[in-house]
CSV table of C-alpha atoms in Angstrom, one decimal:
chain,number,residue,atom,x,y,z
A,1,MET,CA,-20.3,-13.0,-21.5
A,2,LYS,CA,-16.8,-14.4,-22.0
A,3,LYS,CA,-15.5,-11.8,-19.5
A,4,ASN,CA,-18.0,-12.8,-16.9
A,5,THR,CA,-17.1,-16.5,-17.3
A,6,LEU,CA,-13.4,-15.8,-16.9
A,7,LEU,CA,-14.1,-13.6,-13.9
A,8,ALA,CA,-16.4,-16.3,-12.3
A,9,LEU,CA,-13.6,-18.8,-12.9
A,10,ALA,CA,-11.0,-16.5,-11.3
A,11,SER,CA,-13.4,-16.0,-8.4
A,12,VAL,CA,-13.8,-19.7,-7.8
A,13,VAL,CA,-10.0,-20.4,-8.1
A,14,GLY,CA,-9.4,-17.5,-5.7
A,15,THR,CA,-11.9,-18.9,-3.2
A,16,VAL,CA,-10.4,-22.4,-3.4
A,17,PHE,CA,-6.9,-21.0,-3.0
A,18,SER,CA,-7.9,-19.0,0.1
A,19,ILE,CA,-9.5,-22.1,1.6
A,20,MET,CA,-6.2,-24.1,0.9
A,21,LEU,CA,-4.2,-21.3,2.6
A,22,ILE,CA,-6.4,-21.6,5.7
A,23,VAL,CA,-6.0,-25.4,5.7
A,24,ALA,CA,-2.2,-25.0,5.3
A,25,LEU,CA,-2.1,-22.5,8.1
A,26,LEU,CA,-4.0,-24.7,10.4
A,27,ALA,CA,-2.0,-27.8,9.4
A,28,PHE,CA,1.3,-26.0,9.9
A,29,THR,CA,0.2,-24.8,13.4
A,30,GLY,CA,-1.1,-28.3,14.2
A,31,PHE,CA,2.3,-29.9,13.2
A,32,PHE,CA,4.2,-27.3,15.2
A,33,ILE,CA,2.2,-27.9,18.4
A,34,PHE,CA,2.3,-31.6,17.9
A,35,TYR,CA,6.1,-31.5,17.5
A,36,GLN,CA,6.3,-29.7,20.8
A,37,ILE,CA,4.2,-32.4,22.5
A,38,LYS,CA,5.7,-35.5,20.8
A,39,PRO,CA,9.0,-34.9,18.9
A,40,SER,CA,9.6,-38.6,18.5
A,41,ALA,CA,6.8,-38.8,16.0
A,42,PHE,CA,8.9,-36.7,13.6
A,43,GLU,CA,11.8,-39.1,13.5
A,44,GLY,CA,13.1,-39.1,9.9
A,45,VAL,CA,12.1,-35.5,9.2
A,46,MET,CA,15.2,-33.7,7.8
A,47,VAL,CA,15.9,-30.1,7.2
A,48,ARG,CA,18.3,-28.7,4.6
A,49,ALA,CA,20.7,-26.3,6.3
A,50,ASP,CA,20.9,-24.0,3.3
A,51,ASN,CA,17.3,-23.2,2.5
A,52,GLN,CA,15.4,-24.9,5.4
A,53,GLU,CA,13.4,-27.1,3.1
A,54,ILE,CA,11.9,-30.0,4.9
A,55,PHE,CA,11.7,-33.6,3.7
A,56,TYR,CA,11.2,-37.0,5.1
A,57,GLU,CA,13.8,-39.8,4.8
A,58,LYS,CA,13.9,-43.0,6.8
A,59,THR,CA,15.7,-46.2,6.2
A,60,VAL,CA,13.7,-49.2,7.4
A,61,SER,CA,15.3,-52.7,7.7
A,62,ARG,CA,13.2,-55.9,7.9
A,63,GLU,CA,14.1,-59.5,8.3
A,64,VAL,CA,12.5,-61.8,5.7
A,65,GLN,CA,12.6,-65.6,5.5
A,66,SER,CA,15.1,-66.6,2.9
A,67,THR,CA,13.6,-68.3,-0.1
A,68,THR,CA,16.9,-70.0,-1.2
A,69,GLY,CA,17.8,-71.7,2.0
A,70,PRO,CA,17.5,-71.7,5.8
A,71,GLY,CA,17.9,-68.4,7.7
A,72,THR,CA,16.7,-64.9,7.2
A,73,ASN,CA,17.7,-62.1,4.8
A,74,LYS,CA,17.8,-58.4,5.9
A,75,ILE,CA,16.1,-56.0,3.6
A,76,LYS,CA,16.9,-52.3,3.8
A,77,ARG,CA,14.5,-49.8,2.3
A,78,THR,CA,14.7,-46.1,2.3
A,79,ILE,CA,11.4,-44.1,2.2
A,80,LYS,CA,11.7,-40.6,0.8
A,81,VAL,CA,9.0,-37.9,0.8
A,82,GLY,CA,9.9,-34.5,-0.6
A,83,LYS,CA,12.7,-33.2,-2.9
A,84,GLY,CA,16.0,-35.0,-2.9
A,85,VAL,CA,19.1,-33.4,-1.7
A,86,GLU,CA,22.2,-32.9,-3.9
A,87,LYS,CA,25.5,-34.2,-2.7
A,88,GLY,CA,27.4,-31.8,-0.4
A,89,VAL,CA,24.3,-30.2,1.0
A,90,ALA,CA,24.2,-30.3,4.8
A,91,VAL,CA,21.1,-32.0,6.2
A,92,VAL,CA,20.0,-31.9,9.8
A,93,PRO,CA,17.5,-34.1,11.5
A,94,LEU,CA,14.5,-32.0,12.8
A,95,GLU,CA,15.2,-32.9,16.5
A,96,LYS,CA,18.7,-31.3,16.2
A,97,VAL,CA,17.2,-27.9,15.1
A,98,HIS,CA,17.2,-25.3,17.8
A,99,LEU,CA,13.8,-24.3,19.2
A,100,ALA,CA,14.4,-20.6,18.4
A,101,THR,CA,14.9,-21.5,14.7
A,102,LEU,CA,11.7,-23.6,14.7
A,103,VAL,CA,9.8,-20.7,16.2
A,104,TYR,CA,11.3,-18.3,13.8
A,105,LEU,CA,10.5,-20.6,10.8
A,106,TYR,CA,7.0,-21.2,12.1
A,107,LEU,CA,6.3,-17.5,12.5
A,108,GLN,CA,7.8,-16.7,9.1
A,109,GLN,CA,5.6,-19.3,7.4
A,110,ILE,CA,2.4,-18.3,9.4
A,111,ILE,CA,2.9,-14.6,8.5
A,112,SER,CA,3.5,-15.4,4.9
A,113,LEU,CA,0.5,-17.7,4.7
A,114,GLY,CA,-1.6,-15.1,6.5
A,115,LEU,CA,-0.5,-12.3,4.2
A,116,LEU,CA,-1.2,-14.5,1.1
A,117,TYR,CA,-4.7,-15.2,2.4
A,118,LEU,CA,-5.3,-11.4,3.0
A,119,ILE,CA,-4.0,-10.6,-0.5
A,120,THR,CA,-6.3,-13.3,-2.0
A,121,ARG,CA,-9.2,-11.8,-0.2
A,122,GLU,CA,-8.5,-8.3,-1.5
A,123,VAL,CA,-8.1,-9.7,-5.1
A,124,LEU,CA,-11.4,-11.5,-4.7
A,125,LYS,CA,-13.0,-8.2,-3.6
A,126,VAL,CA,-11.7,-6.5,-6.8
A,127,ILE,CA,-12.9,-9.4,-9.0
A,128,ASN,CA,-16.4,-9.3,-7.4
A,129,SER,CA,-16.6,-5.5,-7.9
A,130,VAL,CA,-15.6,-5.9,-11.6
A,131,GLN,CA,-18.3,-8.6,-12.0
A,132,VAL,CA,-21.0,-6.2,-10.9
A,133,LEU,CA,-19.5,-3.5,-13.1
A,134,ASP,CA,-18.4,-1.4,-10.1
A,135,THR,CA,-14.8,-1.4,-11.2
A,136,PHE,CA,-13.5,2.2,-10.7
A,137,ARG,CA,-14.4,2.7,-7.1
A,138,THR,CA,-12.4,4.0,-4.2
A,139,GLY,CA,-12.8,0.6,-2.5
A,140,ASN,CA,-10.7,-1.0,-5.3
A,141,VAL,CA,-8.1,1.8,-5.0
A,142,GLN,CA,-7.7,1.0,-1.3
A,143,SER,CA,-7.6,-2.8,-2.0
A,144,PHE,CA,-4.7,-2.3,-4.4
A,145,ARG,CA,-2.9,-0.2,-1.9
A,146,ARG,CA,-3.4,-2.8,0.8
A,147,ILE,CA,-2.2,-5.5,-1.6
A,148,GLY,CA,0.9,-3.4,-2.2
A,149,PHE,CA,1.7,-3.0,1.5
A,150,MET,CA,1.1,-6.7,2.1
A,151,CYS,CA,3.4,-7.6,-0.7
A,152,LEU,CA,6.0,-5.5,1.0
A,153,GLY,CA,5.4,-7.4,4.2
A,154,LEU,CA,5.7,-10.7,2.4
A,155,SER,CA,9.1,-9.6,1.1
A,156,LEU,CA,10.2,-8.3,4.5
A,157,VAL,CA,9.5,-11.5,6.3
A,158,GLN,CA,11.8,-13.4,3.9
A,159,TRP,CA,14.7,-11.0,4.1
A,160,VAL,CA,16.4,-12.6,7.1
A,161,THR,CA,17.5,-16.2,7.1
A,162,PHE,CA,18.1,-17.6,10.6
A,163,PHE,CA,19.0,-21.2,11.1
A,164,MET,CA,20.6,-22.8,14.2
A,165,ALA,CA,21.1,-26.5,14.7
A,166,GLU,CA,23.7,-28.8,16.2
A,167,GLY,CA,26.8,-28.2,14.1
A,168,HIS,CA,25.2,-25.7,11.8
A,169,SER,CA,24.5,-22.1,12.1
A,170,THR,CA,23.3,-19.8,9.4
A,171,PHE,CA,22.4,-16.1,9.6
A,172,GLY,CA,21.8,-14.5,6.2
A,173,PHE,CA,20.2,-11.5,4.6
A,174,SER,CA,18.8,-11.5,1.1
A,175,ILE,CA,16.2,-9.3,-0.5
A,176,GLU,CA,13.2,-11.1,-1.9
A,177,VAL,CA,12.5,-9.3,-5.2
A,178,THR,CA,9.4,-11.1,-6.6
A,179,PRO,CA,6.9,-9.7,-3.9
A,180,LEU,CA,8.5,-6.2,-4.4
A,181,VAL,CA,7.7,-6.4,-8.1
A,182,PHE,CA,4.1,-7.3,-7.2
A,183,MET,CA,4.1,-4.4,-4.7
A,184,LEU,CA,5.1,-2.0,-7.5
A,185,ALA,CA,2.4,-3.4,-9.8
A,186,ALA,CA,-0.2,-3.1,-7.1
A,187,PHE,CA,0.7,0.5,-6.4
A,188,ILE,CA,0.6,1.4,-10.1
A,189,LEU,CA,-2.8,-0.3,-10.4
A,190,ALA,CA,-4.0,1.7,-7.4
A,191,GLU,CA,-3.0,4.9,-9.2
A,192,ILE,CA,-4.7,3.7,-12.4
A,193,PHE,CA,-7.9,2.9,-10.5
A,194,LYS,CA,-7.7,6.3,-8.7
A,195,GLU,CA,-7.5,8.0,-12.1
A,196,GLY,CA,-10.4,5.8,-13.3
A,197,ASN,CA,-12.4,6.7,-10.3
A,198,GLN,CA,-11.9,10.4,-10.9
A,199,LEU,CA,-12.9,10.1,-14.5
A,200,TYR,CA,-16.0,8.0,-13.5
A,201,GLU,CA,-17.1,10.7,-11.0
A,202,GLN,CA,-16.6,13.4,-13.6
A,203,GLU,CA,-18.5,11.4,-16.1
A,204,GLN,CA,-21.4,11.0,-13.6
A,205,LEU,CA,-21.7,14.8,-13.3
A,206,THR,CA,-21.5,15.4,-17.1
A,207,ILE,CA,-24.9,16.2,-18.4
B,1,MET,CA,-18.1,27.9,-9.3
B,2,PRO,CA,-18.3,31.2,-11.2
B,3,ILE,CA,-20.4,29.6,-14.0
B,4,ILE,CA,-24.1,30.2,-13.3
B,5,VAL,CA,-26.8,28.1,-15.0
B,6,ASN,CA,-29.9,30.1,-15.7
B,7,ILE,CA,-32.1,27.3,-17.1
B,8,ASP,CA,-34.8,28.1,-14.5
B,9,VAL,CA,-35.0,31.7,-15.7
B,10,MET,CA,-35.4,30.6,-19.3
B,11,MET,CA,-37.9,27.9,-18.4
B,12,ALA,CA,-40.0,30.5,-16.5
B,13,ARG,CA,-39.8,32.8,-19.5
B,14,ARG,CA,-40.9,30.0,-21.8
B,15,LYS,CA,-43.4,28.8,-19.2
B,16,MET,CA,-42.0,25.3,-19.5
B,17,SER,CA,-41.9,22.7,-16.7
B,18,LEU,CA,-38.8,20.7,-15.7
B,19,THR,CA,-40.5,17.5,-16.7
B,20,GLU,CA,-41.5,18.9,-20.1
B,21,LEU,CA,-38.0,20.2,-20.8
B,22,ALA,CA,-36.3,17.0,-19.7
B,23,GLU,CA,-38.6,15.0,-22.0
B,24,ARG,CA,-38.0,17.3,-25.0
B,25,VAL,CA,-34.2,17.4,-24.5
B,26,GLY,CA,-34.0,13.7,-23.9
B,27,ILE,CA,-32.3,13.6,-20.5
B,28,THR,CA,-33.6,12.5,-17.1
B,29,MET,CA,-35.3,14.8,-14.6
B,30,ALA,CA,-32.5,14.0,-12.2
B,31,ASN,CA,-29.8,15.1,-14.6
B,32,LEU,CA,-31.7,18.2,-15.5
B,33,SER,CA,-32.1,19.0,-11.9
B,34,VAL,CA,-28.3,18.5,-11.4
B,35,LEU,CA,-27.7,21.0,-14.2
B,36,LYS,CA,-30.3,23.5,-12.9
B,37,THR,CA,-28.8,23.5,-9.4
B,38,GLY,CA,-25.3,24.1,-10.7
B,39,LYS,CA,-23.9,20.8,-9.4
B,40,ALA,CA,-22.9,19.6,-12.9
B,41,LYS,CA,-19.2,19.5,-13.7
B,42,ALA,CA,-19.6,19.6,-17.5
B,43,VAL,CA,-22.3,20.0,-20.2
B,44,ARG,CA,-22.1,18.2,-23.5
B,45,PHE,CA,-22.5,20.3,-26.6
B,46,SER,CA,-25.3,18.0,-27.7
B,47,THR,CA,-27.2,18.7,-24.5
B,48,LEU,CA,-26.6,22.4,-24.7
B,49,GLU,CA,-27.7,22.4,-28.3
B,50,ALA,CA,-31.0,20.5,-27.4
B,51,ILE,CA,-31.7,22.9,-24.5
B,52,CYS,CA,-31.1,26.0,-26.7
B,53,LYS,CA,-33.3,24.5,-29.4
B,54,GLU,CA,-36.2,23.7,-27.0
B,55,LEU,CA,-36.0,27.0,-25.1
B,56,ASP,CA,-35.3,29.0,-28.3
B,57,CYS,CA,-32.4,30.8,-26.9
B,58,GLN,CA,-28.6,31.2,-27.1
B,59,PRO,CA,-26.0,29.4,-24.9
B,60,GLY,CA,-25.3,32.7,-23.3
B,61,ASP,CA,-28.9,33.0,-22.1
B,62,VAL,CA,-28.5,29.7,-20.2
B,63,LEU,CA,-24.9,30.0,-19.0
B,64,GLU,CA,-23.4,33.0,-17.3
B,65,PHE,CA,-19.9,33.8,-16.1
B,66,ARG,CA,-19.9,35.6,-12.7
B,67,PRO,CA,-16.4,36.2,-11.2
B,68,GLU,CA,-16.2,35.2,-7.5
């Protein structure tokens, strides 16, 4: 009973996560298209040159009537959305970033989100099969293999860093290890489930 | 497979039907049919014991090794 409750919870969390991924994918595409149409709307959006993290920073100044005497006072306020930037880190406004970089970053994110969505779908398939006590089936073996290959893809898309903007140019290569660890785990699980499937089939024909 | 299951021969000798033997041994008709047709991959000692007891025979009367 406890097992079923946990599985049901995992299934719900997985479904919510997959919906969030679709929303993120659509929102990202929407922002990308909107930026092509109206770049001025993105004034204040900044990009870190080192890791391409995006944040919003805008300083707004307003004139207010002085309370102490005649005249006006100028108030400056900085609005910040997103993580702050440490001193010495190069920051580039979004409009200064080269289109090729934007396309590259967009494709990288879209592929990553798409792969994450597909991985979640496969995990949900496995959870559903465990819920109906259909655990050691060839379908689950294939699901784990697919998850393994998708984790490899997830790692591959993050290997190359490409960033070009006015005054900044970065081209790097680094191996993303975390998805590779998940890939190994998925392939090992696929082998375990394959073995389980063989034992199950054997058990079915044991009289 | 070189192992031949001769349950049908023993059943005919004892004039026992498949339904009756399945009931007496305590396995389903489908499983007994799998065993009879030689599709089974393994036989439990407990099943073999029950079959031998009900058919009043030895394991060698039910199972036979015939090289291919």
